[in-house]
Coordinates of C-alpha atoms and ligand atoms in Angstrom, one line a residue:
M222 CA 0.0 0.0 0.0
S223 CA 2.3 2.7 -1.2
G224 CA -0.6 4.9 -2.2
H225 CA -1.8 6.8 0.8
G226 CA -5.5 7.7 0.9
P227 CA -7.0 11.0 2.2
A228 CA -5.8 12.0 5.7
T229 CA -8.3 11.0 8.4
P230 CA -8.3 13.4 11.3
M231 CA -9.4 12.0 14.7
T232 CA -10.1 13.8 18.0
A233 CA -9.8 12.6 21.6
H234 CA -11.9 14.3 24.3
K235 CA -11.5 14.4 28.0
S236 CA -12.6 10.9 29.1
N237 CA -14.6 9.5 32.0
P238 CA -12.8 6.7 33.8
L239 CA -11.7 3.9 31.5
S240 CA -12.8 0.4 32.6
G241 CA -13.1 -3.1 31.3
V242 CA -11.0 -5.7 29.6
A243 CA -8.8 -4.7 26.6
H244 CA -7.9 -7.5 24.2
V245 CA -5.1 -6.0 22.2
P246 CA -4.0 -7.6 18.9
G247 CA -1.2 -10.0 18.3
D248 CA 2.4 -9.0 18.4
K249 CA 3.6 -7.3 15.2
S250 CA 7.2 -8.4 15.3
I251 CA 6.2 -12.1 15.9
S252 CA 3.5 -11.9 13.2
H253 CA 6.0 -10.8 10.5
R254 CA 8.5 -13.5 11.5
A255 CA 5.9 -16.3 11.6
L256 CA 4.9 -15.6 8.0
I257 CA 8.4 -15.3 6.8
L258 CA 9.7 -18.4 8.6
G259 CA 6.6 -20.3 7.6
A260 CA 7.4 -19.4 4.0
L261 CA 10.9 -20.7 4.4
A262 CA 9.9 -24.0 6.1
V263 CA 8.7 -27.2 4.5
G264 CA 5.1 -28.1 5.1
E265 CA 2.1 -26.2 6.6
T266 CA 2.8 -23.7 9.4
R267 CA -0.3 -22.8 11.3
I268 CA -0.5 -19.4 13.0
T269 CA -3.1 -18.3 15.5
G270 CA -3.4 -14.8 16.9
L271 CA -1.8 -13.2 13.9
L272 CA -2.0 -9.4 13.9
E273 CA -4.1 -8.5 10.9
G274 CA -2.7 -5.0 10.6
Q275 CA -1.7 -3.6 7.3
D276 CA 2.0 -4.0 7.9
V277 CA 1.6 -7.8 8.4
L278 CA -0.9 -8.1 5.6
D279 CA 1.7 -6.6 3.3
T280 CA 4.2 -9.2 4.5
A281 CA 1.7 -12.0 3.8
K282 CA 1.2 -10.6 0.3
A283 CA 5.0 -10.5 -0.2
M284 CA 5.4 -14.1 0.9
R285 CA 2.8 -15.1 -1.8
A286 CA 4.8 -13.2 -4.4
F287 CA 7.9 -15.2 -3.4
G288 CA 6.0 -18.5 -4.0
A289 CA 4.5 -19.4 -0.6
E290 CA 0.8 -20.3 -0.2
V291 CA -0.6 -18.1 2.5
T292 CA -4.3 -18.6 3.5
Q293 CA -6.5 -17.0 6.1
H294 CA -8.9 -19.4 7.7
G295 CA -10.6 -17.2 10.3
P296 CA -9.8 -14.1 12.4
G297 CA -6.1 -14.4 13.3
D298 CA -6.0 -18.0 12.0
W299 CA -3.6 -18.4 9.1
S300 CA -1.6 -21.1 7.3
V301 CA 1.6 -20.9 5.3
H302 CA 2.8 -23.6 2.9
G303 CA 6.5 -22.9 2.7
V304 CA 8.9 -23.3 -0.2
G305 CA 11.9 -24.4 2.0
V306 CA 15.2 -22.5 2.6
G307 CA 16.6 -21.3 -0.7
G308 CA 13.2 -22.0 -2.4
F309 CA 11.9 -18.5 -3.0
A310 CA 10.7 -17.8 -6.5
E311 CA 11.4 -14.5 -8.3
P312 CA 8.5 -12.2 -7.8
A313 CA 6.7 -11.0 -11.0
Q314 CA 5.8 -7.6 -9.5
V315 CA 7.3 -4.9 -7.3
I316 CA 7.1 -5.8 -3.6
D317 CA 5.2 -3.1 -1.8
C318 CA 5.8 -3.2 2.0
G319 CA 3.6 -0.2 2.7
N320 CA 4.7 1.5 6.0
S321 CA 6.7 -1.4 7.3
G322 CA 10.4 -1.2 8.0
T323 CA 10.3 -4.6 9.7
G324 CA 8.6 -6.2 6.6
V325 CA 11.0 -4.8 4.0
R326 CA 14.2 -5.3 6.0
L327 CA 13.4 -8.9 7.0
I328 CA 12.2 -9.9 3.6
M329 CA 15.3 -8.4 2.0
G330 CA 17.4 -10.6 4.4
A331 CA 15.3 -13.7 3.6
M332 CA 15.9 -13.4 -0.2
A333 CA 19.5 -12.0 -0.2
T334 CA 21.1 -15.5 -0.5
T335 CA 18.8 -16.8 -3.2
P336 CA 19.8 -16.0 -6.8
I337 CA 16.7 -14.0 -7.7
A338 CA 16.0 -10.3 -8.1
A339 CA 13.2 -8.3 -6.4
T340 CA 12.3 -4.6 -6.3
F341 CA 10.9 -3.2 -3.1
T342 CA 9.0 0.0 -2.4
G343 CA 6.8 1.5 0.3
D344 CA 4.8 4.5 1.3
A345 CA 6.2 8.0 1.7
S346 CA 7.4 7.3 5.2
L347 CA 9.1 4.0 4.4
N348 CA 10.8 5.4 1.2
K349 CA 12.6 8.0 3.4
R350 CA 14.0 5.5 5.8
P351 CA 17.6 4.2 5.7
M352 CA 18.1 0.8 4.1
G353 CA 21.9 0.8 3.9
R354 CA 21.9 -0.6 7.4
V355 CA 20.5 -3.8 5.9
T356 CA 22.0 -3.8 2.4
D357 CA 25.5 -3.2 3.7
P358 CA 25.7 -6.5 5.6
L359 CA 23.7 -8.3 2.9
A360 CA 26.4 -7.2 0.4
L361 CA 28.9 -9.2 2.5
F362 CA 26.9 -12.4 1.6
G363 CA 27.3 -11.4 -2.0
A364 CA 23.9 -9.7 -2.6
K365 CA 23.8 -6.5 -4.7
A366 CA 21.4 -3.6 -4.0
Y367 CA 20.6 -0.8 -6.3
G368 CA 18.5 1.9 -4.6
R369 CA 18.0 5.6 -4.5
S370 CA 20.5 7.9 -3.0
G371 CA 21.3 7.0 0.6
G372 CA 20.3 3.4 -0.1
R373 CA 16.6 4.4 0.1
L374 CA 13.6 2.6 -1.5
P375 CA 12.6 1.9 -4.2
L376 CA 15.4 -0.5 -4.3
T377 CA 16.3 -3.7 -6.3
L378 CA 18.1 -6.5 -4.5
I379 CA 19.8 -9.2 -6.4
G380 CA 20.4 -12.3 -4.2
A381 CA 23.8 -13.9 -4.1
A382 CA 24.2 -17.0 -6.4
E383 CA 27.1 -18.3 -4.3
P384 CA 26.6 -16.8 -0.8
V385 CA 29.3 -16.9 1.8
P386 CA 28.6 -16.8 5.5
V387 CA 29.2 -13.6 7.4
R388 CA 30.4 -12.4 10.7
Y389 CA 28.8 -9.1 11.5
N390 CA 29.1 -6.6 14.4
L391 CA 25.8 -4.7 14.5
P392 CA 26.7 -1.0 14.3
M393 CA 23.4 0.1 15.9
P394 CA 21.0 -1.6 18.2
S395 CA 18.5 -3.0 15.6
A396 CA 16.5 -6.2 15.7
Q397 CA 15.6 -5.6 12.1
V398 CA 19.2 -5.6 11.0
K399 CA 20.1 -8.5 13.2
S400 CA 17.2 -10.5 11.8
A401 CA 18.0 -9.6 8.2
V402 CA 21.5 -11.0 8.6
L403 CA 20.3 -14.2 10.3
L404 CA 17.6 -14.8 7.7
A405 CA 20.2 -14.3 5.0
G406 CA 22.5 -16.7 6.9
L407 CA 19.9 -19.4 6.5
N408 CA 20.8 -20.1 2.9
A409 CA 24.6 -19.5 3.2
P410 CA 26.9 -22.5 3.9
G411 CA 28.7 -22.6 7.2
E412 CA 28.2 -20.4 10.3
T413 CA 26.8 -16.9 10.2
V414 CA 27.6 -14.8 13.3
V415 CA 25.9 -11.6 14.5
I416 CA 27.3 -9.7 17.5
E417 CA 25.2 -7.1 19.3
T418 CA 26.5 -5.0 22.1
E419 CA 22.9 -4.2 23.3
A420 CA 20.3 -7.0 23.4
T421 CA 17.5 -6.2 21.0
R422 CA 14.2 -8.2 20.7
D423 CA 15.1 -11.8 20.2
H424 CA 12.0 -13.2 18.4
T425 CA 13.9 -14.2 15.4
E426 CA 16.4 -16.3 17.4
R427 CA 13.6 -17.9 19.4
M428 CA 11.5 -18.7 16.3
L429 CA 14.5 -20.0 14.3
R430 CA 15.2 -22.5 17.0
G431 CA 11.5 -23.4 17.1
F432 CA 11.5 -24.1 13.4
G433 CA 14.5 -26.4 13.8
A434 CA 17.5 -24.3 12.9
K435 CA 20.7 -24.7 14.8
I436 CA 21.3 -21.4 16.6
R437 CA 23.6 -20.6 19.6
V438 CA 23.4 -17.5 21.7
E439 CA 26.3 -16.7 24.1
D440 CA 27.5 -13.7 26.0
S441 CA 31.1 -12.9 25.0
P442 CA 33.4 -10.0 25.8
E443 CA 32.4 -8.5 22.4
G444 CA 28.7 -8.7 23.3
R445 CA 25.8 -11.0 22.6
L446 CA 27.1 -13.5 20.0
I447 CA 24.5 -15.3 17.9
T448 CA 25.8 -18.2 15.7
L449 CA 23.5 -19.7 13.1
T450 CA 24.4 -22.9 11.1
G451 CA 23.4 -22.3 7.5
Q452 CA 21.2 -24.4 5.2
P453 CA 19.1 -26.2 7.7
E454 CA 15.8 -27.7 6.8
L455 CA 13.1 -25.7 8.6
S456 CA 10.1 -27.7 9.5
A457 CA 6.6 -26.2 9.7
Q458 CA 5.4 -25.2 13.1
R459 CA 2.3 -24.1 15.0
V460 CA 2.8 -20.5 16.2
A461 CA 0.6 -18.9 18.8
V462 CA 1.2 -15.2 18.6
P463 CA 1.1 -13.5 22.1
R464 CA -0.6 -10.1 22.4
D465 CA 1.6 -7.1 21.5
P466 CA 3.2 -5.3 24.5
S467 CA 3.8 -2.2 22.2
S468 CA 0.0 -2.0 21.5
A469 CA -0.9 -2.8 25.1
A470 CA 1.1 0.2 26.2
F471 CA -1.6 2.5 24.7
P472 CA -4.6 1.4 26.8
V473 CA -2.2 0.9 29.8
C474 CA -0.9 4.5 29.6
A475 CA -4.4 5.9 28.9
A476 CA -5.7 4.2 32.1
L477 CA -2.8 5.7 34.0
M478 CA -3.7 9.2 32.7
V479 CA -7.5 9.2 33.1
Q480 CA -8.6 9.6 36.7
G481 CA -10.6 6.8 38.2
S482 CA -9.6 4.2 35.5
E483 CA -9.1 0.5 36.1
I484 CA -8.6 -1.9 33.2
L485 CA -7.2 -5.4 32.5
V486 CA -5.1 -6.2 29.5
P487 CA -4.8 -10.0 29.3
G488 CA -2.1 -12.2 27.6
V489 CA 0.5 -9.6 26.9
S490 CA 4.0 -10.7 26.0
Q491 CA 6.5 -10.0 28.8
N492 CA 9.6 -11.0 26.8
P493 CA 12.5 -9.3 28.6
T494 CA 13.6 -7.7 25.4
R495 CA 10.2 -6.0 25.1
N496 CA 9.0 -5.2 28.6
G497 CA 11.0 -2.1 29.4
V498 CA 8.0 0.2 29.3
F499 CA 6.2 -1.7 32.1
L500 CA 9.3 -1.6 34.4
T501 CA 9.5 2.2 33.7
L502 CA 5.9 2.8 34.5
Q503 CA 6.3 0.9 37.8
E504 CA 9.3 3.1 38.6
M505 CA 7.1 6.1 37.9
G506 CA 4.7 4.9 40.5
A507 CA 2.1 3.2 38.4
D508 CA -0.3 0.8 40.0
L509 CA 0.4 -1.8 37.4
V510 CA 0.3 -5.5 38.4
L511 CA 1.4 -8.4 36.3
E512 CA -1.1 -11.2 37.1
N513 CA -1.1 -14.8 36.2
P514 CA 2.4 -15.0 34.6
R515 CA 2.7 -18.0 32.3
E516 CA 4.3 -19.2 29.1
E517 CA 2.4 -19.2 25.8
G518 CA 3.8 -20.1 22.4
G519 CA 7.4 -20.0 23.7
E520 CA 7.0 -16.4 25.1
P521 CA 6.4 -15.3 28.7
V522 CA 3.0 -13.6 29.0
A523 CA 1.0 -12.0 31.8
D524 CA -2.3 -10.2 32.4
L525 CA -1.8 -6.5 33.1
R526 CA -4.1 -4.9 35.7
V527 CA -3.7 -1.2 35.8
R528 CA -5.3 1.6 37.8
F529 CA -5.1 5.3 37.5
S530 CA -2.0 6.6 39.4
A531 CA -0.3 9.8 40.3
L532 CA 3.0 9.4 38.5
Q533 CA 6.4 10.8 39.2
G534 CA 8.8 11.8 36.3
I535 CA 12.0 9.8 36.2
E536 CA 15.2 9.4 34.3
V537 CA 14.7 6.4 32.1
P538 CA 17.8 4.3 32.2
P539 CA 19.4 4.6 28.7
E540 CA 20.4 0.9 28.7
R541 CA 16.7 0.1 28.8
A542 CA 16.1 1.9 25.4
A543 CA 16.2 -1.2 23.2
S544 CA 13.6 -3.0 25.3
M545 CA 11.1 -0.2 25.0
I546 CA 12.2 1.5 21.8
D547 CA 8.6 1.8 20.3
E548 CA 7.1 3.0 23.6
Y549 CA 8.9 6.3 23.9
P550 CA 6.1 8.2 22.1
I551 CA 3.4 7.1 24.5
L552 CA 5.8 7.4 27.4
S553 CA 6.5 11.0 26.4
A554 CA 2.8 11.7 26.2
L555 CA 2.2 10.2 29.6
A556 CA 5.2 12.1 31.0
A557 CA 3.3 15.4 30.3
T558 CA 0.8 14.4 33.0
A559 CA 3.4 13.2 35.6
Q560 CA 4.8 15.3 38.4
G561 CA 8.3 16.7 37.6
K562 CA 10.4 16.0 34.6
T563 CA 11.0 12.8 32.7
V564 CA 14.3 12.4 30.9
M565 CA 14.8 10.0 28.1
R566 CA 18.3 9.6 26.8
G567 CA 20.1 7.3 24.3
I568 CA 17.1 7.3 21.9
K569 CA 18.8 8.4 18.7
E570 CA 17.2 5.5 16.9
L571 CA 13.8 7.2 17.2
R572 CA 14.9 9.6 14.6
V573 CA 14.7 6.9 11.9
K574 CA 11.4 5.2 12.7
E575 CA 8.2 5.7 10.8
S576 CA 8.8 9.4 11.5
D577 CA 11.5 11.3 13.4
R578 CA 9.7 10.4 16.6
I579 CA 11.8 12.8 18.9
D580 CA 10.8 15.7 16.6
A581 CA 7.2 14.6 16.2
M582 CA 6.6 14.2 19.9
A583 CA 8.4 17.4 20.7
R584 CA 6.4 19.5 18.3
G585 CA 3.1 17.9 19.2
L586 CA 3.7 18.3 23.0
E587 CA 4.7 21.9 22.5
A588 CA 1.5 22.5 20.5
C589 CA -0.4 21.0 23.5
G590 CA 1.2 23.5 25.9
V591 CA 3.9 21.2 27.3
R592 CA 7.5 22.3 27.9
I593 CA 10.1 20.0 26.4
E594 CA 13.9 19.9 25.8
E595 CA 15.3 18.1 22.9
T596 CA 18.8 17.0 21.8
E597 CA 19.9 14.8 19.0
D598 CA 19.5 11.7 21.1
S599 CA 17.3 12.7 24.1
L600 CA 13.9 14.2 25.0
T601 CA 13.0 15.7 28.3
V602 CA 9.3 16.3 29.1
Y603 CA 8.2 18.6 31.9
G604 CA 5.0 17.3 33.5
M605 CA 2.1 19.6 34.5
E606 CA -0.9 19.2 36.7
V607 CA -3.3 20.3 34.0
V608 CA -2.2 19.7 30.4
P609 CA -3.9 22.3 28.1
G610 CA -4.2 20.3 24.9
G611 CA -6.5 22.0 22.4
A612 CA -4.1 21.4 19.4
T613 CA -4.0 19.7 16.1
V614 CA -0.9 17.5 16.0
Q615 CA 0.9 16.3 12.9
T616 CA 1.5 12.5 12.8
H617 CA 3.8 12.2 9.8
L618 CA 2.4 8.8 8.7
D619 CA 3.3 7.4 12.1
H620 CA 0.8 5.1 13.8
R621 CA 2.4 5.5 17.2
I622 CA 2.5 9.3 17.1
A623 CA -1.2 9.2 16.3
M624 CA -2.2 6.8 19.1
S625 CA 0.0 8.6 21.6
F626 CA -1.7 12.0 21.1
L627 CA -5.2 10.4 21.1
C628 CA -4.4 8.8 24.5
L629 CA -3.1 12.1 25.8
G630 CA -6.2 13.9 24.5
M631 CA -8.3 11.7 26.9
A632 CA -6.6 13.5 29.8
T633 CA -6.1 17.1 28.6
Q634 CA -8.2 20.1 29.4
A635 CA -9.2 20.6 25.7
P636 CA -9.4 17.9 23.0
I637 CA -6.5 16.9 20.9
T638 CA -6.9 16.3 17.2
V639 CA -4.4 14.3 15.1
D640 CA -4.2 15.3 11.5
D641 CA -4.2 11.8 10.2
A642 CA -5.2 8.6 12.1
S643 CA -5.2 6.4 9.0
P644 CA -1.7 4.8 9.8
I645 CA -3.2 3.3 12.9
I646 CA -4.3 0.4 10.8
T647 CA -0.7 -0.7 10.3
S648 CA -0.4 -2.0 13.8
F649 CA -3.6 -1.6 15.8
P650 CA -6.6 -1.6 13.5
I651 CA -9.1 -2.0 16.4
F652 CA -7.6 0.9 18.4
K653 CA -10.6 3.2 18.2
A654 CA -13.1 0.5 18.9
L655 CA -11.1 -0.9 21.8
M656 CA -10.5 2.5 23.4
T657 CA -14.2 3.6 23.0
G658 CA -15.2 0.2 24.4
L659 CA -13.3 1.1 27.6
G660 CA -15.1 4.5 27.7
A661 CA -12.9 6.8 25.8
Q662 CA -14.5 9.6 23.7
I663 CA -12.9 9.6 20.3
S664 CA -14.5 11.3 17.3
G665 CA -13.7 11.3 13.6
Ligands
S3P797 C1 11.3 -4.4 15.1 C2 12.5 -3.8 15.6 C3 12.6 -2.4 16.0 C4 11.2 -1.8 16.2 C5 10.2 -2.1 15.2 C6 10.1 -3.6 15.1 C7 11.4 -5.8 14.7 O1 13.2 -1.6 14.9 O2 11.3 -0.4 16.3 O3 8.9 -1.6 15.4 O4 10.3 -6.4 14.6 O5 12.5 -6.3 14.6 P1 14.8 -1.5 14.7 O6 15.3 -2.8 14.4 O7 15.0 -0.5 13.7 O8 15.3 -1.0 16.1

């Protein structure tokens, strides 16, 4: 979906207490990976709880273009008949990954060691984002990329005919880059090694192991060392996708901001590479309890019970950034309602997300009457007792910016409008229905 329809403004009004049970959709990262690994496995992979957001639907479509049979059987219930490692066919059409950095980067990795060519594009947001971070390591396997200046999409990738294995030190904390290298390593002979100095989300490693790949993870003086043995036969699996902690953060933070709220968000992944936001909220004084911790589909999950709380601003430990990288927008919104200042450092990666999220949050918060300070890699938000709101905020094709300001608008004096809520379908298509079901007032 590279074409972007008309902008859809949406407005959040001061809300009565939120209450009830919020079933957020399946995890986006795991949904992409289940489709891609299903397409590279032999046999029928069955996926339940798949996120049916546009980003994931675009990946499903791409997997069909590479020769896999992908079928929807019911809500969240999908099957993938894979073509085996190295079995991707050359797509007849351009692969349009829409808004999804994860989709395009992982798929480029998955095809980079198969001798086929594919051309990738996306929407106006994705076509601005850096792809060199993926095509550089893929070139070490022998793949060739021809993109626009700065390695941007649209881009044609020609997979290596005789791939060699790679040893790669990640230059930035990025699970997408790590995953692209590991997926490329699947069809290279010998051992591919990725080293990360900061642990990023580990769904690819977990799932590769689940599909039968030989993968070793060890802590070394260089960092977290991941070794994958190439050319395995992946066997089809049943994948139960847990609910997305990044989506859960929106109703959780909304309940923390709206006086008198109490909600339950069941079955949310508590993978330690993803749960940073919940630790941070607890440090800010949130009444957030993890009930019924258990294991589902190879991931730790829990039910989150959250009650409105008077929060205190804090310094978010920068070493926690990778485990909550997508939650800084909603955390910044929430910080506006906390007492004192919240300092978020070590977040340079936010500048190359669906939008420049430091800039988008800073401008939006200022428009709502909130004082902020911004540097290249940090954002400080000064909380206030009453947040004025009453602004129209630009979302820059970024779903998380849109949802963050809609949640904030539930607690501000005057309503907050986002100029375009349409990107919310990429990750959380039921956002408006779910939030209004809890009692939020959202119009548009
Ligand atoms: C993701 C990794 C992160 C995250 C994105 C999903 C993934 O991106 O922001 O939403 O599924 O691997 P980076 O790898 O760019 O940090």
